[in-house]
Amino acid sequence: QQQVKQSPQSLIVQKGGISIINCAYENTAFDYFPWYQQFPGKGPALLIAIRPDVSEKKEGRFTISFNKSAKQFSLHIMDSQPGDSATYFCAAPSKGSTLGRLYFGRGTQLTVWP
Amino acid sequence: DTAVSQTPKYLVTQMGNDKSIKCEQNLGHDTMYWYKQDSKKFLKIMFSYNNKELIINETVPNRFSPKSPDKAHLNLHINSLELGDSAVYFCASSRKGRTGTYEQYFGPGTRLTVT
């Protein structure tokens, strides 16, 4: 059973545009929703994370929006740049006492054209 | 100031061989993980250790055996390698953040190619 569903699988945006990636969660814990960014040949790196007590978190050009009733959260990249081209993963923590376990979405390959 | 390191970065070997991947973290974290990333980029957790104790053991062939000699190290040994084992293997570690949540930090990965 897939706990985190991510879409789209791939996304092409022009430089300066807005990139939007969506995730839906189910049967997960409800305390922390991170996004990871992975460049080719590198490991995933924590980009930004949100706790569900807020509906939005912004860090520079990156914003997470959280919709508790719909069990969805999304990543918005404003003024997208070619350097943002990477694979993005959303994640949600597991229920129970499994320390720090995350369920990852299947990733979104973002390409930003100059 | 490397945080999570893995060796080797690339590993090319033949079917049937046995190989090991090593991971070390200098972040002082208590929990470490092994993930497998396939060609479609899907990140699948394999194992997790907390203070040298195995806490997650996903449905992984028993040809894969993790070992944690201390909480800063987590190694992965693979016996009788198969073609389907070809993937990128990531080590990660985590700590409980200020907000009570666990933040995972990944290593650079080991690309395993089985021929």
mmCIF file with all atom_site columns, C-alpha atoms in Angstrom:
data_model
loop_
_atom_site.group_PDB
_atom_site.id
_atom_site.type_symbol
_atom_site.label_atom_id
_atom_site.label_alt_id
_atom_site.label_comp_id
_atom_site.label_asym_id
_atom_site.label_entity_id
_atom_site.label_seq_id
_atom_site.pdbx_PDB_ins_code
_atom_site.Cartn_x
_atom_site.Cartn_y
_atom_site.Cartn_z
_atom_site.occupancy
_atom_site.B_iso_or_equiv
_atom_site.pdbx_formal_charge
_atom_site.auth_seq_id
_atom_site.auth_comp_id
_atom_site.auth_asym_id
_atom_site.auth_atom_id
_atom_site.pdbx_PDB_model_num
ATOM 1   C CA . GLN A 1 1   ? 0.000  0.000   0.000   1.00 0.00 ? 1   GLN A CA 1
ATOM 2   C CA . GLN A 1 2   ? 1.549  3.226   -1.185  1.00 0.00 ? 2   GLN A CA 1
ATOM 3   C CA . GLN A 1 3   ? 1.525  5.703   1.675   1.00 0.00 ? 3   GLN A CA 1
ATOM 4   C CA . VAL A 1 4   ? 2.703  8.703   -0.348  1.00 0.00 ? 4   VAL A CA 1
ATOM 5   C CA . LYS A 1 5   ? 1.547  9.405   -3.899  1.00 0.00 ? 5   LYS A CA 1
ATOM 6   C CA . GLN A 1 6   ? 3.500  12.037  -5.820  1.00 0.00 ? 6   GLN A CA 1
ATOM 7   C CA . SER A 1 7   ? 2.693  13.762  -9.099  1.00 0.00 ? 7   SER A CA 1
ATOM 8   C CA . PRO A 1 8   ? 3.634  14.567  -11.746 1.00 0.00 ? 8   PRO A CA 1
ATOM 9   C CA . GLN A 1 9   ? 6.338  12.056  -12.575 1.00 0.00 ? 9   GLN A CA 1
ATOM 10  C CA . SER A 1 10  ? 8.115  14.630  -14.715 1.00 0.00 ? 10  SER A CA 1
ATOM 11  C CA . LEU A 1 11  ? 7.774  18.378  -15.153 1.00 0.00 ? 11  LEU A CA 1
ATOM 12  C CA . ILE A 1 12  ? 9.226  20.794  -17.668 1.00 0.00 ? 12  ILE A CA 1
ATOM 13  C CA . VAL A 1 13  ? 9.136  24.496  -16.840 1.00 0.00 ? 13  VAL A CA 1
ATOM 14  C CA . GLN A 1 14  ? 10.620 27.556  -18.468 1.00 0.00 ? 14  GLN A CA 1
ATOM 15  C CA . LYS A 1 15  ? 13.068 29.702  -16.592 1.00 0.00 ? 15  LYS A CA 1
ATOM 16  C CA . GLY A 1 16  ? 11.193 32.143  -14.400 1.00 0.00 ? 16  GLY A CA 1
ATOM 17  C CA . GLY A 1 17  ? 8.080  29.998  -14.246 1.00 0.00 ? 17  GLY A CA 1
ATOM 18  C CA . ILE A 1 18  ? 6.455  28.288  -11.263 1.00 0.00 ? 18  ILE A CA 1
ATOM 19  C CA . SER A 1 19  ? 7.042  24.589  -10.647 1.00 0.00 ? 19  SER A CA 1
ATOM 20  C CA . ILE A 1 20  ? 4.385  22.758  -8.649  1.00 0.00 ? 20  ILE A CA 1
ATOM 21  C CA . ILE A 1 21  ? 4.718  19.210  -7.347  1.00 0.00 ? 21  ILE A CA 1
ATOM 22  C CA . ASN A 1 22  ? 1.933  17.520  -5.406  1.00 0.00 ? 22  ASN A CA 1
ATOM 23  C CA . CYS A 1 23  ? 1.833  14.769  -2.817  1.00 0.00 ? 23  CYS A CA 1
ATOM 24  C CA . ALA A 1 24  ? -0.993 12.945  -1.085  1.00 0.00 ? 24  ALA A CA 1
ATOM 25  C CA . TYR A 1 25  ? -0.492 10.875  2.044   1.00 0.00 ? 25  TYR A CA 1
ATOM 26  C CA . GLU A 1 26  ? -2.426 8.173   3.837   1.00 0.00 ? 26  GLU A CA 1
ATOM 27  C CA . ASN A 1 27  ? -1.776 5.886   6.808   1.00 0.00 ? 27  ASN A CA 1
ATOM 28  C CA . THR A 1 28  ? 1.224  7.915   7.878   1.00 0.00 ? 28  THR A CA 1
ATOM 29  C CA . ALA A 1 29  ? 2.096  9.825   10.996  1.00 0.00 ? 29  ALA A CA 1
ATOM 30  C CA . PHE A 1 30  ? 1.084  13.400  11.025  1.00 0.00 ? 30  PHE A CA 1
ATOM 31  C CA . ASP A 1 31  ? 3.959  15.378  12.414  1.00 0.00 ? 31  ASP A CA 1
ATOM 32  C CA . TYR A 1 32  ? 6.421  16.209  9.671   1.00 0.00 ? 32  TYR A CA 1
ATOM 33  C CA . PHE A 1 33  ? 6.419  16.402  5.879   1.00 0.00 ? 33  PHE A CA 1
ATOM 34  C CA . PRO A 1 34  ? 9.812  16.958  4.230   1.00 0.00 ? 34  PRO A CA 1
ATOM 35  C CA . TRP A 1 35  ? 10.852 17.487  0.641   1.00 0.00 ? 35  TRP A CA 1
ATOM 36  C CA . TYR A 1 36  ? 14.160 16.207  -0.671  1.00 0.00 ? 36  TYR A CA 1
ATOM 37  C CA . GLN A 1 37  ? 16.113 17.386  -3.716  1.00 0.00 ? 37  GLN A CA 1
ATOM 38  C CA . GLN A 1 38  ? 18.439 15.071  -5.608  1.00 0.00 ? 38  GLN A CA 1
ATOM 39  C CA . PHE A 1 39  ? 20.891 16.097  -8.309  1.00 0.00 ? 39  PHE A CA 1
ATOM 40  C CA . PRO A 1 40  ? 22.317 13.492  -10.704 1.00 0.00 ? 40  PRO A CA 1
ATOM 41  C CA . GLY A 1 41  ? 25.044 11.447  -9.076  1.00 0.00 ? 41  GLY A CA 1
ATOM 42  C CA . LYS A 1 42  ? 24.297 12.807  -5.607  1.00 0.00 ? 42  LYS A CA 1
ATOM 43  C CA . GLY A 1 43  ? 22.332 11.678  -2.603  1.00 0.00 ? 43  GLY A CA 1
ATOM 44  C CA . PRO A 1 44  ? 18.959 13.229  -1.743  1.00 0.00 ? 44  PRO A CA 1
ATOM 45  C CA . ALA A 1 45  ? 19.278 16.357  0.381   1.00 0.00 ? 45  ALA A CA 1
ATOM 46  C CA . LEU A 1 46  ? 16.677 17.812  2.697   1.00 0.00 ? 46  LEU A CA 1
ATOM 47  C CA . LEU A 1 47  ? 15.254 20.900  1.003   1.00 0.00 ? 47  LEU A CA 1
ATOM 48  C CA . ILE A 1 48  ? 12.397 22.091  3.153   1.00 0.00 ? 48  ILE A CA 1
ATOM 49  C CA . ALA A 1 49  ? 9.948  20.580  5.627   1.00 0.00 ? 49  ALA A CA 1
ATOM 50  C CA . ILE A 1 50  ? 6.632  21.518  7.201   1.00 0.00 ? 50  ILE A CA 1
ATOM 51  C CA . ARG A 1 51  ? 4.805  20.600  10.360  1.00 0.00 ? 51  ARG A CA 1
ATOM 52  C CA . PRO A 1 52  ? 1.012  20.321  10.018  1.00 0.00 ? 52  PRO A CA 1
ATOM 53  C CA . ASP A 1 53  ? 0.294  23.031  12.558  1.00 0.00 ? 53  ASP A CA 1
ATOM 54  C CA . VAL A 1 54  ? 0.901  25.553  9.765   1.00 0.00 ? 54  VAL A CA 1
ATOM 55  C CA . SER A 1 55  ? -0.632 25.654  6.294   1.00 0.00 ? 55  SER A CA 1
ATOM 56  C CA . GLU A 1 56  ? 2.368  27.108  4.529   1.00 0.00 ? 56  GLU A CA 1
ATOM 57  C CA . LYS A 1 57  ? 6.122  27.405  4.935   1.00 0.00 ? 57  LYS A CA 1
ATOM 58  C CA . LYS A 1 58  ? 8.362  29.514  2.751   1.00 0.00 ? 58  LYS A CA 1
ATOM 59  C CA . GLU A 1 59  ? 12.134 29.455  2.398   1.00 0.00 ? 59  GLU A CA 1
ATOM 60  C CA . GLY A 1 60  ? 13.419 31.696  -0.358  1.00 0.00 ? 60  GLY A CA 1
ATOM 61  C CA . ARG A 1 61  ? 11.861 30.593  -3.652  1.00 0.00 ? 61  ARG A CA 1
ATOM 62  C CA . PHE A 1 62  ? 10.584 27.323  -2.174  1.00 0.00 ? 62  PHE A CA 1
ATOM 63  C CA . THR A 1 63  ? 7.170  27.068  -0.500  1.00 0.00 ? 63  THR A CA 1
ATOM 64  C CA . ILE A 1 64  ? 5.334  24.095  0.967   1.00 0.00 ? 64  ILE A CA 1
ATOM 65  C CA . SER A 1 65  ? 1.550  24.320  1.101   1.00 0.00 ? 65  SER A CA 1
ATOM 66  C CA . PHE A 1 66  ? -0.318 21.928  3.360   1.00 0.00 ? 66  PHE A CA 1
ATOM 67  C CA . ASN A 1 67  ? -3.981 20.921  3.105   1.00 0.00 ? 67  ASN A CA 1
ATOM 68  C CA . LYS A 1 68  ? -4.905 18.848  6.126   1.00 0.00 ? 68  LYS A CA 1
ATOM 69  C CA . SER A 1 69  ? -8.482 18.069  5.099   1.00 0.00 ? 69  SER A CA 1
ATOM 70  C CA . ALA A 1 70  ? -7.400 16.802  1.686   1.00 0.00 ? 70  ALA A CA 1
ATOM 71  C CA . LYS A 1 71  ? -4.329 15.033  3.116   1.00 0.00 ? 71  LYS A CA 1
ATOM 72  C CA . GLN A 1 72  ? -2.168 16.739  0.540   1.00 0.00 ? 72  GLN A CA 1
ATOM 73  C CA . PHE A 1 73  ? 0.930  18.892  0.492   1.00 0.00 ? 73  PHE A CA 1
ATOM 74  C CA . SER A 1 74  ? 2.706  20.528  -2.381  1.00 0.00 ? 74  SER A CA 1
ATOM 75  C CA . LEU A 1 75  ? 6.020  22.142  -3.254  1.00 0.00 ? 75  LEU A CA 1
ATOM 76  C CA . HIS A 1 76  ? 6.048  25.393  -5.187  1.00 0.00 ? 76  HIS A CA 1
ATOM 77  C CA . ILE A 1 77  ? 9.248  26.682  -6.736  1.00 0.00 ? 77  ILE A CA 1
ATOM 78  C CA . MET A 1 78  ? 8.900  30.314  -7.712  1.00 0.00 ? 78  MET A CA 1
ATOM 79  C CA . ASP A 1 79  ? 11.046 31.902  -10.425 1.00 0.00 ? 79  ASP A CA 1
ATOM 80  C CA . SER A 1 80  ? 12.366 28.460  -11.390 1.00 0.00 ? 80  SER A CA 1
ATOM 81  C CA . GLN A 1 81  ? 15.998 28.388  -12.500 1.00 0.00 ? 81  GLN A CA 1
ATOM 82  C CA . PRO A 1 82  ? 17.987 25.891  -14.587 1.00 0.00 ? 82  PRO A CA 1
ATOM 83  C CA . GLY A 1 83  ? 19.930 25.080  -11.407 1.00 0.00 ? 83  GLY A CA 1
ATOM 84  C CA . ASP A 1 84  ? 16.697 23.785  -9.893  1.00 0.00 ? 84  ASP A CA 1
ATOM 85  C CA . SER A 1 85  ? 16.662 20.939  -12.419 1.00 0.00 ? 85  SER A CA 1
ATOM 86  C CA . ALA A 1 86  ? 16.726 17.835  -10.217 1.00 0.00 ? 86  ALA A CA 1
ATOM 87  C CA . THR A 1 87  ? 14.536 15.054  -8.883  1.00 0.00 ? 87  THR A CA 1
ATOM 88  C CA . TYR A 1 88  ? 12.268 16.045  -6.005  1.00 0.00 ? 88  TYR A CA 1
ATOM 89  C CA . PHE A 1 89  ? 10.872 13.632  -3.449  1.00 0.00 ? 89  PHE A CA 1
ATOM 90  C CA . CYS A 1 90  ? 8.160  14.240  -0.912  1.00 0.00 ? 90  CYS A CA 1
ATOM 91  C CA . ALA A 1 91  ? 8.039  12.094  2.208   1.00 0.00 ? 91  ALA A CA 1
ATOM 92  C CA . ALA A 1 92  ? 5.916  11.384  5.230   1.00 0.00 ? 92  ALA A CA 1
ATOM 93  C CA . PRO A 1 93  ? 6.828  9.684   8.496   1.00 0.00 ? 93  PRO A CA 1
ATOM 94  C CA . SER A 1 94  ? 5.583  6.263   9.453   1.00 0.00 ? 94  SER A CA 1
ATOM 95  C CA . LYS A 1 95  ? 3.157  5.679   12.281  1.00 0.00 ? 95  LYS A CA 1
ATOM 96  C CA . GLY A 1 96  ? 4.274  3.956   15.419  1.00 0.00 ? 96  GLY A CA 1
ATOM 97  C CA . SER A 1 97  ? 7.643  3.794   17.016  1.00 0.00 ? 97  SER A CA 1
ATOM 98  C CA . THR A 1 98  ? 9.867  3.047   14.006  1.00 0.00 ? 98  THR A CA 1
ATOM 99  C CA . LEU A 1 99  ? 12.365 5.779   14.642  1.00 0.00 ? 99  LEU A CA 1
ATOM 100 C CA . GLY A 1 100 ? 12.571 8.306   11.862  1.00 0.00 ? 100 GLY A CA 1
ATOM 101 C CA . ARG A 1 101 ? 11.242 6.041   9.134   1.00 0.00 ? 101 ARG A CA 1
ATOM 102 C CA . LEU A 1 102 ? 10.036 7.967   6.093   1.00 0.00 ? 102 LEU A CA 1
ATOM 103 C CA . TYR A 1 103 ? 7.812  6.872   3.238   1.00 0.00 ? 103 TYR A CA 1
ATOM 104 C CA . PHE A 1 104 ? 9.010  8.519   0.034   1.00 0.00 ? 104 PHE A CA 1
ATOM 105 C CA . GLY A 1 105 ? 7.022  9.448   -3.038  1.00 0.00 ? 105 GLY A CA 1
ATOM 106 C CA . ARG A 1 106 ? 8.244  8.121   -6.362  1.00 0.00 ? 106 ARG A CA 1
ATOM 107 C CA . GLY A 1 107 ? 9.920  11.376  -7.292  1.00 0.00 ? 107 GLY A CA 1
ATOM 108 C CA . THR A 1 108 ? 9.381  14.148  -9.835  1.00 0.00 ? 108 THR A CA 1
ATOM 109 C CA . GLN A 1 109 ? 12.016 14.872  -12.445 1.00 0.00 ? 109 GLN A CA 1
ATOM 110 C CA . LEU A 1 110 ? 12.043 18.658  -12.883 1.00 0.00 ? 110 LEU A CA 1
ATOM 111 C CA . THR A 1 111 ? 13.683 20.229  -15.921 1.00 0.00 ? 111 THR A CA 1
ATOM 112 C CA . VAL A 1 112 ? 13.922 24.000  -16.138 1.00 0.00 ? 112 VAL A CA 1
ATOM 113 C CA . TRP A 1 113 ? 14.704 25.313  -19.609 1.00 0.00 ? 113 TRP A CA 1
ATOM 114 C CA . PRO A 1 114 ? 16.778 28.482  -19.909 1.00 0.00 ? 114 PRO A CA 1
ATOM 115 C CA . ASP B 2 1   ? 33.599 18.105  7.080   1.00 0.00 ? 1   ASP B CA 1
ATOM 116 C CA . THR B 2 2   ? 31.965 15.074  5.453   1.00 0.00 ? 2   THR B CA 1
ATOM 117 C CA . ALA B 2 3   ? 28.659 14.206  7.107   1.00 0.00 ? 3   ALA B CA 1
ATOM 118 C CA . VAL B 2 4   ? 27.662 10.798  5.729   1.00 0.00 ? 4   VAL B CA 1
ATOM 119 C CA . SER B 2 5   ? 30.281 9.010   3.651   1.00 0.00 ? 5   SER B CA 1
ATOM 120 C CA . GLN B 2 6   ? 30.149 5.772   1.714   1.00 0.00 ? 6   GLN B CA 1
ATOM 121 C CA . THR B 2 7   ? 32.777 3.594   0.111   1.00 0.00 ? 7   THR B CA 1
ATOM 122 C CA . PRO B 2 8   ? 33.170 2.663   -2.610  1.00 0.00 ? 8   PRO B CA 1
ATOM 123 C CA . LYS B 2 9   ? 31.376 5.147   -4.866  1.00 0.00 ? 9   LYS B CA 1
ATOM 124 C CA . TYR B 2 10  ? 31.311 2.687   -7.746  1.00 0.00 ? 10  TYR B CA 1
ATOM 125 C CA . LEU B 2 11  ? 31.312 -1.087  -7.602  1.00 0.00 ? 11  LEU B CA 1
ATOM 126 C CA . VAL B 2 12  ? 31.345 -3.302  -10.674 1.00 0.00 ? 12  VAL B CA 1
ATOM 127 C CA . THR B 2 13  ? 31.312 -7.031  -10.095 1.00 0.00 ? 13  THR B CA 1
ATOM 128 C CA . GLN B 2 14  ? 30.186 -10.304 -11.587 1.00 0.00 ? 14  GLN B CA 1
ATOM 129 C CA . MET B 2 15  ? 27.180 -12.376 -10.681 1.00 0.00 ? 15  MET B CA 1
ATOM 130 C CA . GLY B 2 16  ? 27.753 -14.723 -7.794  1.00 0.00 ? 16  GLY B CA 1
ATOM 131 C CA . ASN B 2 17  ? 30.377 -12.588 -6.091  1.00 0.00 ? 17  ASN B CA 1
ATOM 132 C CA . ASP B 2 18  ? 30.154 -11.238 -2.530  1.00 0.00 ? 18  ASP B CA 1
ATOM 133 C CA . LYS B 2 19  ? 30.694 -7.528  -1.885  1.00 0.00 ? 19  LYS B CA 1
ATOM 134 C CA . SER B 2 20  ? 30.453 -5.003  0.923   1.00 0.00 ? 20  SER B CA 1
ATOM 135 C CA . ILE B 2 21  ? 29.595 -1.318  1.103   1.00 0.00 ? 21  ILE B CA 1
ATOM 136 C CA . LYS B 2 22  ? 30.668 0.774   4.052   1.00 0.00 ? 22  LYS B CA 1
ATOM 137 C CA . CYS B 2 23  ? 29.016 3.803   5.579   1.00 0.00 ? 23  CYS B CA 1
ATOM 138 C CA . GLU B 2 24  ? 30.176 6.218   8.237   1.00 0.00 ? 24  GLU B CA 1
ATOM 139 C CA . GLN B 2 25  ? 28.544 9.307   9.705   1.00 0.00 ? 25  GLN B CA 1
ATOM 140 C CA . ASN B 2 26  ? 30.220 11.953  11.851  1.00 0.00 ? 26  ASN B CA 1
ATOM 141 C CA . LEU B 2 27  ? 27.026 13.753  12.807  1.00 0.00 ? 27  LEU B CA 1
ATOM 142 C CA . GLY B 2 28  ? 26.558 11.990  16.124  1.00 0.00 ? 28  GLY B CA 1
ATOM 143 C CA . HIS B 2 29  ? 23.232 10.524  14.955  1.00 0.00 ? 29  HIS B CA 1
ATOM 144 C CA . ASP B 2 30  ? 21.760 7.451   16.606  1.00 0.00 ? 30  ASP B CA 1
ATOM 145 C CA . THR B 2 31  ? 19.854 6.030   13.636  1.00 0.00 ? 31  THR B CA 1
ATOM 146 C CA . MET B 2 32  ? 21.226 4.862   10.306  1.00 0.00 ? 32  MET B CA 1
ATOM 147 C CA . TYR B 2 33  ? 19.552 3.441   7.193   1.00 0.00 ? 33  TYR B CA 1
ATOM 148 C CA . TRP B 2 34  ? 20.217 1.651   3.945   1.00 0.00 ? 34  TRP B CA 1
ATOM 149 C CA . TYR B 2 35  ? 18.128 2.526   0.888   1.00 0.00 ? 35  TYR B CA 1
ATOM 150 C CA . LYS B 2 36  ? 18.100 1.065   -2.605  1.00 0.00 ? 36  LYS B CA 1
ATOM 151 C CA . GLN B 2 37  ? 17.350 3.397   -5.523  1.00 0.00 ? 37  GLN B CA 1
ATOM 152 C CA . ASP B 2 38  ? 16.421 1.685   -8.761  1.00 0.00 ? 38  ASP B CA 1
ATOM 153 C CA . SER B 2 39  ? 16.706 2.968   -12.305 1.00 0.00 ? 39  SER B CA 1
ATOM 154 C CA . LYS B 2 40  ? 13.340 4.724   -11.964 1.00 0.00 ? 40  LYS B CA 1
ATOM 155 C CA . LYS B 2 41  ? 14.664 6.657   -8.966  1.00 0.00 ? 41  LYS B CA 1
ATOM 156 C CA . PHE B 2 42  ? 12.375 4.929   -6.476  1.00 0.00 ? 42  PHE B CA 1
ATOM 157 C CA . LEU B 2 43  ? 13.870 5.038   -2.963  1.00 0.00 ? 43  LEU B CA 1
ATOM 158 C CA . LYS B 2 44  ? 13.173 1.823   -1.100  1.00 0.00 ? 44  LYS B CA 1
ATOM 159 C CA . ILE B 2 45  ? 14.219 1.408   2.503   1.00 0.00 ? 45  ILE B CA 1
ATOM 160 C CA . MET B 2 46  ? 16.042 -1.812  3.272   1.00 0.00 ? 46  MET B CA 1
ATOM 161 C CA . PHE B 2 47  ? 17.294 -1.612  6.842   1.00 0.00 ? 47  PHE B CA 1
ATOM 162 C CA . SER B 2 48  ? 17.508 0.730   9.785   1.00 0.00 ? 48  SER B CA 1
ATOM 163 C CA . TYR B 2 49  ? 19.618 0.589   12.929  1.00 0.00 ? 49  TYR B CA 1
ATOM 164 C CA . ASN B 2 50  ? 19.274 2.589   16.105  1.00 0.00 ? 50  ASN B CA 1
ATOM 165 C CA . ASN B 2 51  ? 22.254 2.515   18.466  1.00 0.00 ? 51  ASN B CA 1
ATOM 166 C CA . LYS B 2 52  ? 23.505 -0.679  16.775  1.00 0.00 ? 52  LYS B CA 1
ATOM 167 C CA . GLU B 2 53  ? 20.114 -2.386  17.100  1.00 0.00 ? 53  GLU B CA 1
ATOM 168 C CA . LEU B 2 54  ? 18.208 -3.474  13.984  1.00 0.00 ? 54  LEU B CA 1
ATOM 169 C CA . ILE B 2 55  ? 14.798 -1.784  13.960  1.00 0.00 ? 55  ILE B CA 1
ATOM 170 C CA . ILE B 2 56  ? 13.698 -2.004  10.320  1.00 0.00 ? 56  ILE B CA 1
ATOM 171 C CA . ASN B 2 57  ? 14.210 -5.057  8.169   1.00 0.00 ? 57  ASN B CA 1
ATOM 172 C CA . GLU B 2 58  ? 12.139 -4.759  5.029   1.00 0.00 ? 58  GLU B CA 1
ATOM 173 C CA . THR B 2 59  ? 11.384 -7.651  2.728   1.00 0.00 ? 59  THR B CA 1
ATOM 174 C CA . VAL B 2 60  ? 14.923 -7.966  1.458   1.00 0.00 ? 60  VAL B CA 1
ATOM 175 C CA . PRO B 2 61  ? 16.579 -11.228 0.319   1.00 0.00 ? 61  PRO B CA 1
ATOM 176 C CA . ASN B 2 62  ? 18.672 -12.677 3.109   1.00 0.00 ? 62  ASN B CA 1
ATOM 177 C CA . ARG B 2 63  ? 21.672 -12.392 0.802   1.00 0.00 ? 63  ARG B CA 1
ATOM 178 C CA . PHE B 2 64  ? 21.760 -8.828  2.157   1.00 0.00 ? 64  PHE B CA 1
ATOM 179 C CA . SER B 2 65  ? 23.148 -8.556  5.660   1.00 0.00 ? 65  SER B CA 1
ATOM 180 C CA . PRO B 2 66  ? 23.696 -5.258  7.448   1.00 0.00 ? 66  PRO B CA 1
ATOM 181 C CA . LYS B 2 67  ? 26.102 -4.861  10.284  1.00 0.00 ? 67  LYS B CA 1
ATOM 182 C CA . SER B 2 68  ? 26.582 -1.956  12.676  1.00 0.00 ? 68  SER B CA 1
ATOM 183 C CA . PRO B 2 69  ? 29.828 -2.205  14.652  1.00 0.00 ? 69  PRO B CA 1
ATOM 184 C CA . ASP B 2 70  ? 29.052 1.079   16.418  1.00 0.00 ? 70  ASP B CA 1
ATOM 185 C CA . LYS B 2 71  ? 26.461 3.800   16.020  1.00 0.00 ? 71  LYS B CA 1
ATOM 186 C CA . ALA B 2 72  ? 28.637 5.782   13.588  1.00 0.00 ? 72  ALA B CA 1
ATOM 187 C CA . HIS B 2 73  ? 29.012 2.907   11.119  1.00 0.00 ? 73  HIS B CA 1
ATOM 188 C CA . LEU B 2 74  ? 26.603 0.784   9.143   1.00 0.00 ? 74  LEU B CA 1
ATOM 189 C CA . ASN B 2 75  ? 27.903 -1.655  6.565   1.00 0.00 ? 75  ASN B CA 1
ATOM 190 C CA . LEU B 2 76  ? 26.028 -3.703  3.990   1.00 0.00 ? 76  LEU B CA 1
ATOM 191 C CA . HIS B 2 77  ? 27.254 -7.097  2.839   1.00 0.00 ? 77  HIS B CA 1
ATOM 192 C CA . ILE B 2 78  ? 25.726 -8.759  -0.196  1.00 0.00 ? 78  ILE B CA 1
ATOM 193 C CA . ASN B 2 79  ? 26.263 -12.431 -0.971  1.00 0.00 ? 79  ASN B CA 1
ATOM 194 C CA . SER B 2 80  ? 25.819 -14.179 -4.300  1.00 0.00 ? 80  SER B CA 1
ATOM 195 C CA . LEU B 2 81  ? 25.169 -10.999 -6.256  1.00 0.00 ? 81  LEU B CA 1
ATOM 196 C CA . GLU B 2 82  ? 22.464 -11.086 -8.924  1.00 0.00 ? 82  GLU B CA 1
ATOM 197 C CA . LEU B 2 83  ? 21.792 -8.874  -11.942 1.00 0.00 ? 83  LEU B CA 1
ATOM 198 C CA . GLY B 2 84  ? 18.743 -7.424  -10.180 1.00 0.00 ? 84  GLY B CA 1
ATOM 199 C CA . ASP B 2 85  ? 20.932 -6.089  -7.382  1.00 0.00 ? 85  ASP B CA 1
ATOM 200 C CA . SER B 2 86  ? 22.291 -3.446  -9.751  1.00 0.00 ? 86  SER B CA 1
ATOM 201 C CA . ALA B 2 87  ? 21.179 -0.109  -8.303  1.00 0.00 ? 87  ALA B CA 1
ATOM 202 C CA . VAL B 2 88  ? 22.420 2.846   -6.309  1.00 0.00 ? 88  VAL B CA 1
ATOM 203 C CA . TYR B 2 89  ? 22.604 2.148   -2.586  1.00 0.00 ? 89  TYR B CA 1
ATOM 204 C CA . PHE B 2 90  ? 22.318 5.069   -0.189  1.00 0.00 ? 90  PHE B CA 1
ATOM 205 C CA . CYS B 2 91  ? 23.226 5.208   3.435   1.00 0.00 ? 91  CYS B CA 1
ATOM 206 C CA . ALA B 2 92  ? 21.476 7.789   5.599   1.00 0.00 ? 92  ALA B CA 1
ATOM 207 C CA . SER B 2 93  ? 21.429 8.845   9.215   1.00 0.00 ? 93  SER B CA 1
ATOM 208 C CA . SER B 2 94  ? 18.960 10.812  11.261  1.00 0.00 ? 94  SER B CA 1
ATOM 209 C CA . ARG B 2 95  ? 18.552 12.726  14.457  1.00 0.00 ? 95  ARG B CA 1
ATOM 210 C CA . LYS B 2 96  ? 15.609 14.069  16.342  1.00 0.00 ? 96  LYS B CA 1
ATOM 211 C CA . GLY B 2 97  ? 15.346 17.739  15.421  1.00 0.00 ? 97  GLY B CA 1
ATOM 212 C CA . ARG B 2 98  ? 14.363 20.645  17.621  1.00 0.00 ? 98  ARG B CA 1
ATOM 213 C CA . THR B 2 99  ? 10.731 20.145  16.658  1.00 0.00 ? 99  THR B CA 1
ATOM 214 C CA . GLY B 2 100 ? 10.785 16.485  17.679  1.00 0.00 ? 100 GLY B CA 1
ATOM 215 C CA . THR B 2 101 ? 10.886 15.198  14.129  1.00 0.00 ? 101 THR B CA 1
ATOM 216 C CA . TYR B 2 102 ? 13.593 13.096  12.527  1.00 0.00 ? 102 TYR B CA 1
ATOM 217 C CA . GLU B 2 103 ? 15.643 14.669  9.721   1.00 0.00 ? 103 GLU B CA 1
ATOM 218 C CA . GLN B 2 104 ? 17.462 12.240  7.453   1.00 0.00 ? 104 GLN B CA 1
ATOM 219 C CA . TYR B 2 105 ? 20.826 13.002  5.886   1.00 0.00 ? 105 TYR B CA 1
ATOM 220 C CA . PHE B 2 106 ? 21.962 10.916  2.935   1.00 0.00 ? 106 PHE B CA 1
ATOM 221 C CA . GLY B 2 107 ? 25.378 9.815   1.784   1.00 0.00 ? 107 GLY B CA 1
ATOM 222 C CA . PRO B 2 108 ? 26.592 10.231  -1.817  1.00 0.00 ? 108 PRO B CA 1
ATOM 223 C CA . GLY B 2 109 ? 25.568 6.719   -2.838  1.00 0.00 ? 109 GLY B CA 1
ATOM 224 C CA . THR B 2 110 ? 27.297 3.598   -4.148  1.00 0.00 ? 110 THR B CA 1
ATOM 225 C CA . ARG B 2 111 ? 26.478 2.618   -7.701  1.00 0.00 ? 111 ARG B CA 1
ATOM 226 C CA . LEU B 2 112 ? 26.547 -1.160  -7.888  1.00 0.00 ? 112 LEU B CA 1
ATOM 227 C CA . THR B 2 113 ? 26.678 -2.803  -11.299 1.00 0.00 ? 113 THR B CA 1
ATOM 228 C CA . VAL B 2 114 ? 26.421 -6.571  -11.519 1.00 0.00 ? 114 VAL B CA 1
ATOM 229 C CA . THR B 2 115 ? 27.458 -8.095  -14.856 1.00 0.00 ? 115 THR B CA 1
#
